[in-house]
Structure formats: C-alpha cells, structure tokens
mmCIF file of N, CA and C in Angstrom:
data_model
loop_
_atom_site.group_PDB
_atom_site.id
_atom_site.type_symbol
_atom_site.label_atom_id
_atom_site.label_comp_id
_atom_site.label_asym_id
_atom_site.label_seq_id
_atom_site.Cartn_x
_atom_site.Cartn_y
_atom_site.Cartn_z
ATOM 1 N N UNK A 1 0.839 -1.177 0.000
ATOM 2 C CA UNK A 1 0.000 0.000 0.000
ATOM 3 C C UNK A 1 0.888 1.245 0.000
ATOM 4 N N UNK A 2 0.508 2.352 -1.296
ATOM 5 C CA UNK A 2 1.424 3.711 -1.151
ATOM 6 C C UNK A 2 1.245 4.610 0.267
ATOM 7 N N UNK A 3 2.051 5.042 0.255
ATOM 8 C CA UNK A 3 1.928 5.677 1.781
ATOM 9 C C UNK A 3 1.483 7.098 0.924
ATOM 10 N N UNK A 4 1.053 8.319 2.283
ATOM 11 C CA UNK A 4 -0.304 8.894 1.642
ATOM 12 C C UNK A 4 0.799 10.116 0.929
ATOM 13 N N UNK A 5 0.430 10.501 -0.072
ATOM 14 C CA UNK A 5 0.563 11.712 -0.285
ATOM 15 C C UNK A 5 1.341 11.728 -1.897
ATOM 16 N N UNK A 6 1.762 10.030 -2.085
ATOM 17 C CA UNK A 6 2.402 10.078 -3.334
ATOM 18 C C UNK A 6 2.222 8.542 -4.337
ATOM 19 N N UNK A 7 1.080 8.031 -3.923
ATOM 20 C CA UNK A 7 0.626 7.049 -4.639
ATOM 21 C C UNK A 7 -0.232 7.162 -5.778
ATOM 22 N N UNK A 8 -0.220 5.904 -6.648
ATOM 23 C CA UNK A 8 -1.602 5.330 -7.397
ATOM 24 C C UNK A 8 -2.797 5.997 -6.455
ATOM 25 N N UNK A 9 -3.110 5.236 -5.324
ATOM 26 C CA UNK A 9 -4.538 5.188 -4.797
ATOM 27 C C UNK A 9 -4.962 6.414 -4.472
ATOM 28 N N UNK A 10 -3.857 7.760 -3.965
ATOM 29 C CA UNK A 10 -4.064 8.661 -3.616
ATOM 30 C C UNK A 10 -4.583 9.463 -4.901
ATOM 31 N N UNK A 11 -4.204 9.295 -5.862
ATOM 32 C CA UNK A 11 -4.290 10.601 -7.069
ATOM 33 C C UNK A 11 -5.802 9.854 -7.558
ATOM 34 N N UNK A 12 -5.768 8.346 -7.258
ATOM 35 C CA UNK A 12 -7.408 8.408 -7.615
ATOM 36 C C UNK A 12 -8.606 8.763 -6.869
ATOM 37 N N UNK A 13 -8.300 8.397 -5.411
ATOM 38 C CA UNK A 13 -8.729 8.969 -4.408
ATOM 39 C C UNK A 13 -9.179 10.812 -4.534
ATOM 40 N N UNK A 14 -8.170 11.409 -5.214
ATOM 41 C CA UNK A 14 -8.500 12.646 -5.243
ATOM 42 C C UNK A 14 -9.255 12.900 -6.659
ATOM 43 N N UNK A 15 -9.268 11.981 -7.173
ATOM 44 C CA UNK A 15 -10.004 12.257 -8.823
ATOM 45 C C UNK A 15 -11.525 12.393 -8.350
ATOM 46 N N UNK A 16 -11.875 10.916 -7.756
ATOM 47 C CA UNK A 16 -12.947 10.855 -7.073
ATOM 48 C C UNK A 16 -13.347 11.632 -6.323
ATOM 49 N N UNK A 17 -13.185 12.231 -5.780
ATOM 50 C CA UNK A 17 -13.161 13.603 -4.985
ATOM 51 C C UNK A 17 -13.308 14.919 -5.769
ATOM 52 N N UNK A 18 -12.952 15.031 -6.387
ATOM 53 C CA UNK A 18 -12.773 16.258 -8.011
ATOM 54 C C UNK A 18 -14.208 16.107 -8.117
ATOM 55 N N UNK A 19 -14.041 15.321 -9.002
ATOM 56 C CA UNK A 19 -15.269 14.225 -9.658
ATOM 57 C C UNK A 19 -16.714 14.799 -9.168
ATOM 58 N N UNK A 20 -16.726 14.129 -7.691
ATOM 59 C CA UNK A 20 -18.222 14.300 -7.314
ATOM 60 C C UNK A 20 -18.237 15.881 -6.790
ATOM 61 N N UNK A 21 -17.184 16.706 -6.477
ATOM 62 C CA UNK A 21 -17.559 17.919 -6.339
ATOM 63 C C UNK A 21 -17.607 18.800 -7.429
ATOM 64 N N UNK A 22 -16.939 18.295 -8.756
ATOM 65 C CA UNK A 22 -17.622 19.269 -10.190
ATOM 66 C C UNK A 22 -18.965 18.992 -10.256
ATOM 67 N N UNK A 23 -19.410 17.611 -9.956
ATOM 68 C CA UNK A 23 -20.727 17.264 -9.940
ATOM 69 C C UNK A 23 -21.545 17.993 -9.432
ATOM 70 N N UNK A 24 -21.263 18.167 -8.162
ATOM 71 C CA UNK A 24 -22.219 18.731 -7.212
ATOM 72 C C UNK A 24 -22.375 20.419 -7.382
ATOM 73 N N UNK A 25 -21.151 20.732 -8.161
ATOM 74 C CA UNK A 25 -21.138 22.269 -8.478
ATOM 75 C C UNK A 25 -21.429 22.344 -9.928
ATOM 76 N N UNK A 26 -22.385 21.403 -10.799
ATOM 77 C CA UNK A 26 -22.177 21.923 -12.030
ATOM 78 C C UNK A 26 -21.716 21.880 -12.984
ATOM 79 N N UNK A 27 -20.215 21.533 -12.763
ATOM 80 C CA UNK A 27 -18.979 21.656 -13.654
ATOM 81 C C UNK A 27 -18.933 20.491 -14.330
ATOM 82 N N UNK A 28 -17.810 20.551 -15.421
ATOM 83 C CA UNK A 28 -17.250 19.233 -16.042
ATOM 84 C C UNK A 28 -16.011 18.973 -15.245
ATOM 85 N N UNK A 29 -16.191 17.800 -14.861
ATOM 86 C CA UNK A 29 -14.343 16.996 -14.672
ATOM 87 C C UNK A 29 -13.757 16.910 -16.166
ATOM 88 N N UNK A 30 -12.645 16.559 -15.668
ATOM 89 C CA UNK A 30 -11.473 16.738 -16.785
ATOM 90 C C UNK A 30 -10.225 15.970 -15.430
ATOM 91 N N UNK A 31 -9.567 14.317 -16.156
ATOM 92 C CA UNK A 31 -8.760 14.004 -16.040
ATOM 93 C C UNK A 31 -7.996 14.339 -16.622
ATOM 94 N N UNK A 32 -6.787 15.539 -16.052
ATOM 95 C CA UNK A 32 -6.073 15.691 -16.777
ATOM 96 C C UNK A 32 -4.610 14.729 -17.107
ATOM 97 N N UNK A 33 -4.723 13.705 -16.348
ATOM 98 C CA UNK A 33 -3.464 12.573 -16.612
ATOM 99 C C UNK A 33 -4.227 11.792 -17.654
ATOM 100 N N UNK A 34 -4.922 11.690 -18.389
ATOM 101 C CA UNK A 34 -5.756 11.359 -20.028
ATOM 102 C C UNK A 34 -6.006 12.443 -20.945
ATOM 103 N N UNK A 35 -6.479 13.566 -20.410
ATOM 104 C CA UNK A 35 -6.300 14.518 -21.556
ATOM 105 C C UNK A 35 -5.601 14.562 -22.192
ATOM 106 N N UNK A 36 -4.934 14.891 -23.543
ATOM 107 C CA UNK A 36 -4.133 14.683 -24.384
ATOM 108 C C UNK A 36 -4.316 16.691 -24.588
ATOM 109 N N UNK A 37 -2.679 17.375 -24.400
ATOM 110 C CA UNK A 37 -2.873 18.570 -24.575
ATOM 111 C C UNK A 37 -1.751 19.081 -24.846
ATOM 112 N N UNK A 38 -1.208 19.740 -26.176
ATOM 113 C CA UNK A 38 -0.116 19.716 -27.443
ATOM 114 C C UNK A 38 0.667 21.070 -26.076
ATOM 115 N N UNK A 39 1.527 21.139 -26.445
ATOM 116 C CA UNK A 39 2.694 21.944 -25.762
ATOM 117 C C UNK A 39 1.911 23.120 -26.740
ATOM 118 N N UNK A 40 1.627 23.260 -27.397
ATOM 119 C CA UNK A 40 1.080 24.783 -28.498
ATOM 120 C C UNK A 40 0.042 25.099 -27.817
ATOM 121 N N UNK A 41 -0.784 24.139 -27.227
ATOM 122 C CA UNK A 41 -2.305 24.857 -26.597
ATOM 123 C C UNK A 41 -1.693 25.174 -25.328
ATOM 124 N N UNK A 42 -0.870 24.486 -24.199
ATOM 125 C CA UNK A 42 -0.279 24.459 -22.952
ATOM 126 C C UNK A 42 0.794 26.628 -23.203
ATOM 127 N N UNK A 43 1.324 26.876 -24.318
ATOM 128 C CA UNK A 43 1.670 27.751 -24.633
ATOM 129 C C UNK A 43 0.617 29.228 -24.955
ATOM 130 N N UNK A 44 -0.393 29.066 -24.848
ATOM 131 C CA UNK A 44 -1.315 29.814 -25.320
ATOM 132 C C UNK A 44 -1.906 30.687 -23.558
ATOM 133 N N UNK A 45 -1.387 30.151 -22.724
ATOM 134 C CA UNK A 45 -1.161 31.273 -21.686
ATOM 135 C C UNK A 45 -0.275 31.113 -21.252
ATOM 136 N N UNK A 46 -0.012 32.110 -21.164
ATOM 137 C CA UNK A 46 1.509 33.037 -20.694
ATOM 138 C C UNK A 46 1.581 32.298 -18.987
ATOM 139 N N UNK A 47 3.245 31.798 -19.191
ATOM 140 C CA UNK A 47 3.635 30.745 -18.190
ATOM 141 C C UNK A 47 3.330 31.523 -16.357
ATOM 142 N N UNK A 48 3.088 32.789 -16.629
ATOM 143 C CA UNK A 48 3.176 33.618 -14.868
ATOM 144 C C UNK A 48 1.529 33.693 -14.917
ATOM 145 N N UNK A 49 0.680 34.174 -15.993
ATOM 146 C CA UNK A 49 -0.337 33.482 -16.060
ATOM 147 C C UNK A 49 -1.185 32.234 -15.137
ATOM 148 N N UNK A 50 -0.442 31.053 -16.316
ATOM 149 C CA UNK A 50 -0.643 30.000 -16.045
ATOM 150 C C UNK A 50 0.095 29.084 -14.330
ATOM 151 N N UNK A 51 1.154 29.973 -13.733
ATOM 152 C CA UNK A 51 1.399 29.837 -12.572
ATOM 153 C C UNK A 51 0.474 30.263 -11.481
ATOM 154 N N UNK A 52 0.221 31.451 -11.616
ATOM 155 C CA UNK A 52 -0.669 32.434 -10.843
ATOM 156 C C UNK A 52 -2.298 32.536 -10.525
ATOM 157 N N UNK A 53 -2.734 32.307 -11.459
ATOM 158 C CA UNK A 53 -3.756 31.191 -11.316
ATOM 159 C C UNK A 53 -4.208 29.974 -11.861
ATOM 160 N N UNK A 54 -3.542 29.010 -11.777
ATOM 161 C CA UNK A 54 -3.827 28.012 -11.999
ATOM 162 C C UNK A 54 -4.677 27.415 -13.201
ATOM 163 N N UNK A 55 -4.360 28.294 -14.172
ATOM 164 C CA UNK A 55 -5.021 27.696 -15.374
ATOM 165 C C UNK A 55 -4.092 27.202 -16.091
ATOM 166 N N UNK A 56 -5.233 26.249 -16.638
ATOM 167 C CA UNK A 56 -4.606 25.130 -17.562
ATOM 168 C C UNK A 56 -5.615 24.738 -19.191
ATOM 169 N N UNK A 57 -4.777 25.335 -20.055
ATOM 170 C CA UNK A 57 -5.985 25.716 -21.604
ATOM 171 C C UNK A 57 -6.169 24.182 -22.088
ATOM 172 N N UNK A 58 -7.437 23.705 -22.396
ATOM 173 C CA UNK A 58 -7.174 22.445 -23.134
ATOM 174 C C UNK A 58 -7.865 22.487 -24.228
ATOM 175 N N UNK A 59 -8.682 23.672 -24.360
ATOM 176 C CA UNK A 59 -9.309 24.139 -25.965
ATOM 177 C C UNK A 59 -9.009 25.183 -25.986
ATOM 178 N N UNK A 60 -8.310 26.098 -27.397
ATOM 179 C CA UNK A 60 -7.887 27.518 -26.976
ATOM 180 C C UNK A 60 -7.790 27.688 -28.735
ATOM 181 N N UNK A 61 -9.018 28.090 -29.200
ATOM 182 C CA UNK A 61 -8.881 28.501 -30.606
ATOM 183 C C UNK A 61 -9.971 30.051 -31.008
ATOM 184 N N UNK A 62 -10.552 29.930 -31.958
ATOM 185 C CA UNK A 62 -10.994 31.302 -32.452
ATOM 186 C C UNK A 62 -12.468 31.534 -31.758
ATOM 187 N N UNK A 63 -12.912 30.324 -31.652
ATOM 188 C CA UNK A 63 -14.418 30.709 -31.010
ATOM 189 C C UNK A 63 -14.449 30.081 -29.387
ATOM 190 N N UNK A 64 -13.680 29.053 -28.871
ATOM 191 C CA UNK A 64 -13.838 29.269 -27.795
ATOM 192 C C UNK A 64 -12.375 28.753 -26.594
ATOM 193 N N UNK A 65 -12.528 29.079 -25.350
ATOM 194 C CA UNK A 65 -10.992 29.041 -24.644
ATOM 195 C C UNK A 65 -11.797 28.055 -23.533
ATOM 196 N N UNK A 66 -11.162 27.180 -23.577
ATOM 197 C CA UNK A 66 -11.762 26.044 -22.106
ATOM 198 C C UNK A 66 -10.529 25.519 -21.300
ATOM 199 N N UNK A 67 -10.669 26.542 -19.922
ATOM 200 C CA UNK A 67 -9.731 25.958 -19.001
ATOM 201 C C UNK A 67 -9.278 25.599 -17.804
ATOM 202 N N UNK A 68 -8.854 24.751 -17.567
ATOM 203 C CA UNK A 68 -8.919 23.865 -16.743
ATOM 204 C C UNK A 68 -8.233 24.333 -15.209
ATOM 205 N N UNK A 69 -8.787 24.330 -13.881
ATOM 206 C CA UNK A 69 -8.800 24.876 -12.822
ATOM 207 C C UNK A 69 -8.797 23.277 -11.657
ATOM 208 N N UNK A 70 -8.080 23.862 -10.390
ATOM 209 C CA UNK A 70 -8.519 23.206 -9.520
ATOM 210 C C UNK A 70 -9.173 23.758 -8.463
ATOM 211 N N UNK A 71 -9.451 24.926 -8.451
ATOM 212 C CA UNK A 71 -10.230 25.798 -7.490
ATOM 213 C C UNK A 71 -11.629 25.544 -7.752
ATOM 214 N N UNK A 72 -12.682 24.762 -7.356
ATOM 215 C CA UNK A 72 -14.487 25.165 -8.437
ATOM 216 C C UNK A 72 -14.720 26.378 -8.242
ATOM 217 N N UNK A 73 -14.358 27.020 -7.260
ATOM 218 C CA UNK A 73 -15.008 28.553 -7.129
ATOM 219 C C UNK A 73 -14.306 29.405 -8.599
ATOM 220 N N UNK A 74 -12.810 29.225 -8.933
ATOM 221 C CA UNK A 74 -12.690 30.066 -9.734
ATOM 222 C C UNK A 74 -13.984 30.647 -10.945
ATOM 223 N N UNK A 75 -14.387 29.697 -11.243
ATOM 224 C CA UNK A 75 -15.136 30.344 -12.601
ATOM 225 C C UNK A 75 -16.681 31.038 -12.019
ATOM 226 N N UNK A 76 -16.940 31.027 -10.585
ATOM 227 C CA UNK A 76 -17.786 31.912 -9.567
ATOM 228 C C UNK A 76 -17.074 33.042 -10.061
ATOM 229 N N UNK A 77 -15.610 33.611 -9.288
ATOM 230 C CA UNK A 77 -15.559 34.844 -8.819
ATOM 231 C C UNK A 77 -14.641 35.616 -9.694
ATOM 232 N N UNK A 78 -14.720 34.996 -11.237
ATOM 233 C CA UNK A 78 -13.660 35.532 -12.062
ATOM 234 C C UNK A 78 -14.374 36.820 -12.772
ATOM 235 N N UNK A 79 -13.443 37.907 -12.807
ATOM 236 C CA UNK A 79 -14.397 39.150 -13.235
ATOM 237 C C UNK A 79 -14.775 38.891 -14.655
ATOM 238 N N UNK A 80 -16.236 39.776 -15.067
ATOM 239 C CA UNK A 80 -16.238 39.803 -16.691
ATOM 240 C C UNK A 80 -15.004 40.332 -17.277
ATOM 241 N N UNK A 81 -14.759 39.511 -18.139
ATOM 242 C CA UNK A 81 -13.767 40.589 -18.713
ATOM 243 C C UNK A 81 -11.960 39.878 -18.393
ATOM 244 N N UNK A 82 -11.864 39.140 -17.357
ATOM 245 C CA UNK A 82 -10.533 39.178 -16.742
ATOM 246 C C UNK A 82 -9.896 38.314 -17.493
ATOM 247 N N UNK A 83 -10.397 37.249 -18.083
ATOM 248 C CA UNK A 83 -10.131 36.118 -19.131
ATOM 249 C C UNK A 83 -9.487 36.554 -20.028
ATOM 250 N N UNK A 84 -10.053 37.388 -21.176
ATOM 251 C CA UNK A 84 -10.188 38.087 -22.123
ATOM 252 C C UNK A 84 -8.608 38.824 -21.641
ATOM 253 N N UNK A 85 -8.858 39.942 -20.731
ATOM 254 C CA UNK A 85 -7.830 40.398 -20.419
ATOM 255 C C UNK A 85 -6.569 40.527 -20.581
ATOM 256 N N UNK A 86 -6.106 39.263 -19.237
ATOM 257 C CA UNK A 86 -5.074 38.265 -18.958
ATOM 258 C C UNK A 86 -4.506 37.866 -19.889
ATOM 259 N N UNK A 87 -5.331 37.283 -20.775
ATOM 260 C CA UNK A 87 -4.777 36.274 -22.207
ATOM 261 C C UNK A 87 -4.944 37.070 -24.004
ATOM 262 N N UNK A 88 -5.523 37.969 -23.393
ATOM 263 C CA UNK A 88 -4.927 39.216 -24.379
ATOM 264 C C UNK A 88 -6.039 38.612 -25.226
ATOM 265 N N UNK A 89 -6.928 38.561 -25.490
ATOM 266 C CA UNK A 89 -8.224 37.818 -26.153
ATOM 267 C C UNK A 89 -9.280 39.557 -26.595
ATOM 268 N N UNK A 90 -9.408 38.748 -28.252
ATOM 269 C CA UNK A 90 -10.569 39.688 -28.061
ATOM 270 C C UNK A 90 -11.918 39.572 -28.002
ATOM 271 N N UNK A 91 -13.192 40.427 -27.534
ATOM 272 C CA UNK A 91 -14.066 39.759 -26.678
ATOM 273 C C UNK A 91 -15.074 38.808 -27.976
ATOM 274 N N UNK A 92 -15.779 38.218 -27.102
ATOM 275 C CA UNK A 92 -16.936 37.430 -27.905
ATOM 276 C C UNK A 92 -16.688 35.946 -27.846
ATOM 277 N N UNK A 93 -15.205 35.748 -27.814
ATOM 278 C CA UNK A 93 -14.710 34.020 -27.553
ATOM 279 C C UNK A 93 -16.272 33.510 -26.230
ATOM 280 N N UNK A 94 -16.177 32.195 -26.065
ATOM 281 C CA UNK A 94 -16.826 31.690 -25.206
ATOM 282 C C UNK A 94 -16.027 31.192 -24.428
ATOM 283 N N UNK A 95 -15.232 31.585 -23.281
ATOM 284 C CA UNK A 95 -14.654 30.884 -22.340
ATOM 285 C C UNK A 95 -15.480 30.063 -21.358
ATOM 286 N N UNK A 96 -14.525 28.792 -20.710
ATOM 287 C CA UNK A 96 -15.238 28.229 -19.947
ATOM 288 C C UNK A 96 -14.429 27.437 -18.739
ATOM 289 N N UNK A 97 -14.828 27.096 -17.823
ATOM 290 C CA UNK A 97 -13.793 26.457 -16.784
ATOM 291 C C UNK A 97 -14.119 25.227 -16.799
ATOM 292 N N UNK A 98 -13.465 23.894 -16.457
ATOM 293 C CA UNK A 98 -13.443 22.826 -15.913
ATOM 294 C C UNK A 98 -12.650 22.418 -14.521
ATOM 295 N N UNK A 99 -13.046 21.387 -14.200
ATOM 296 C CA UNK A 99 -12.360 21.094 -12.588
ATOM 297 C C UNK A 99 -11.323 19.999 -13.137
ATOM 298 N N UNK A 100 -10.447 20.666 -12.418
ATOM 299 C CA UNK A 100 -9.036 19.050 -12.597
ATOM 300 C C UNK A 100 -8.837 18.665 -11.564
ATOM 301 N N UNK A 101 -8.320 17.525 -10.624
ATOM 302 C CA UNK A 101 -7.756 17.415 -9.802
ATOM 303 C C UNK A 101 -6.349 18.013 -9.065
ATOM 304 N N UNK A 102 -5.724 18.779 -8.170
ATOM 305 C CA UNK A 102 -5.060 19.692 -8.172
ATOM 306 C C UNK A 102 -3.238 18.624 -8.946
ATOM 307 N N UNK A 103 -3.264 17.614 -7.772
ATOM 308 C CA UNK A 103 -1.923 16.935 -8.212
ATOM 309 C C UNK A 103 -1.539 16.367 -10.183
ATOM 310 N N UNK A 104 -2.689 16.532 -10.683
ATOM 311 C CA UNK A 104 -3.098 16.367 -12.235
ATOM 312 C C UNK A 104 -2.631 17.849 -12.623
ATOM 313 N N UNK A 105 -2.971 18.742 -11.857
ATOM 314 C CA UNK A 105 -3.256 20.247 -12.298
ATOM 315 C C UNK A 105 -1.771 20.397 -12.229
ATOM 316 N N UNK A 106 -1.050 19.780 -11.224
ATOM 317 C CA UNK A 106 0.701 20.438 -10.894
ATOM 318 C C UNK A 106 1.560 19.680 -11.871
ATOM 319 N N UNK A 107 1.240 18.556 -11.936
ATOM 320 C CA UNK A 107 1.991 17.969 -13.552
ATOM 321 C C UNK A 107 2.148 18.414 -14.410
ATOM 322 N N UNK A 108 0.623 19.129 -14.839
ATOM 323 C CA UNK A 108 1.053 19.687 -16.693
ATOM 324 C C UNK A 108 1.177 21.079 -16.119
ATOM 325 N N UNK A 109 0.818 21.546 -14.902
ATOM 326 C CA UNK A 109 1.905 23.454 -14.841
ATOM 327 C C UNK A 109 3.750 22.685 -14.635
ATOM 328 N N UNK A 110 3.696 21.608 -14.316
ATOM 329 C CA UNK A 110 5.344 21.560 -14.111
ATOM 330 C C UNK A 110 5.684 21.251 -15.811
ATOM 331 N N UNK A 111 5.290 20.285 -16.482
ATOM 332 C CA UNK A 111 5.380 20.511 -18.279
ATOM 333 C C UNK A 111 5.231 21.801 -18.803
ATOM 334 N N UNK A 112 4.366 22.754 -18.270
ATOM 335 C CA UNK A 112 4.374 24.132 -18.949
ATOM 336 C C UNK A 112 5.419 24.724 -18.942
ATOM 337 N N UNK A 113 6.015 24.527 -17.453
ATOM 338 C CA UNK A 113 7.179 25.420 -17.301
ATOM 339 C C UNK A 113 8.066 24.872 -17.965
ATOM 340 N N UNK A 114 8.091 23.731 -18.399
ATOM 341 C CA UNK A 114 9.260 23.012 -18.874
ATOM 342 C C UNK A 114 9.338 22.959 -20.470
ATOM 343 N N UNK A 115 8.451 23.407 -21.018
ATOM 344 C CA UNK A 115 8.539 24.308 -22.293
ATOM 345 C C UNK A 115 8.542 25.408 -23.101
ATOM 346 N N UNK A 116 8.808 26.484 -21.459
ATOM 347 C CA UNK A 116 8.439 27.711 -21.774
ATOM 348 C C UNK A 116 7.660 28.601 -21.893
#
C-alpha cells in the first residue's frame, strides 16, 4: 500500500473527490493525466499566467478558450472581462472552466514550465 501523499490510490482517491464535487457544483471533470494537450495549446497562456492562477488551456482557438482549474469557485468569482484580459483575447470568444484534480493540475503546470 502507497503511503499517503504520493501514490496510485491517492491521485485516484483525489479524482474521485474532483469528480463528485464538479458534480455537485455543475462543472465538467477533466482528467487531466488522459487529456491529451499539445505543448502549443499548454503555450497559449503566458507561463506567470498560467502559474498564478492556476489555469490550464485544453481548448484555446478562435471561437472558444476552455480551461482547466482546480479551485471550483474560480469560474464563480472571475471578473467579466478578466479572461479576455489576462490572455490578451478579443471579446466574444466563449470561455469556460473545468475542474481538474489539483496533483493532475501540478503535472502539466510543471510541463508548462518546462517548455516555456
């Protein structure tokens, strides 16, 4: 059995956990250790960005930006407008948030950083 904090059972343990609280709030889950997400879309916010709050792009084209969070409140208390902003967007895109699990979420920000 992994001891806690760096196993198999733990990161599913916390999926499951993700899981039923996007549920319960609404949201879509998003495994992000299956998502499949090109270093070009992972590049499409700016790495202090993508440190700072915790976003993570896994659709990021002309009509809409979908990205991926481990906070559920973020996409509550994000201003109109701040998306757009931040990522230098001009308005009308359809942005949207999903829930990741956070230790899923620190993997591909540690790949982000690791491509720049």
């Amino acid at each position: 059995m992994p001891e806690a904090g760096g196993g198999f059972d733990d990161a599913r343990r916390e999926d499951v956990l993700y899981r039923q609280l996007a549920w319960a709030l609404g949201l879509e889950f998003v495994d992000l250790r299956l998502f499949p997400i090109s270093g070009g879309t992972l590049r499409k916010v700016p790495l202090s960005v993508a440190r700072s709050r915790r976003w993570v792009p896994l659709v990021f084209n002309r009509r809409r930006v979908i990205l991926a969070v481990d906070d559920p409140f973020t996409a509550a208390v994000v201003e109109p407008g701040a998306v757009e902003s931040l990522l230098d967007l001009p308005p009308g895109r359809e942005i949207r948030f999903t829930l990741g699990a956070p230790s899923a979420l620190d993997d591909v920000l540690a790949r982000r950083e690791s491509i720049g």
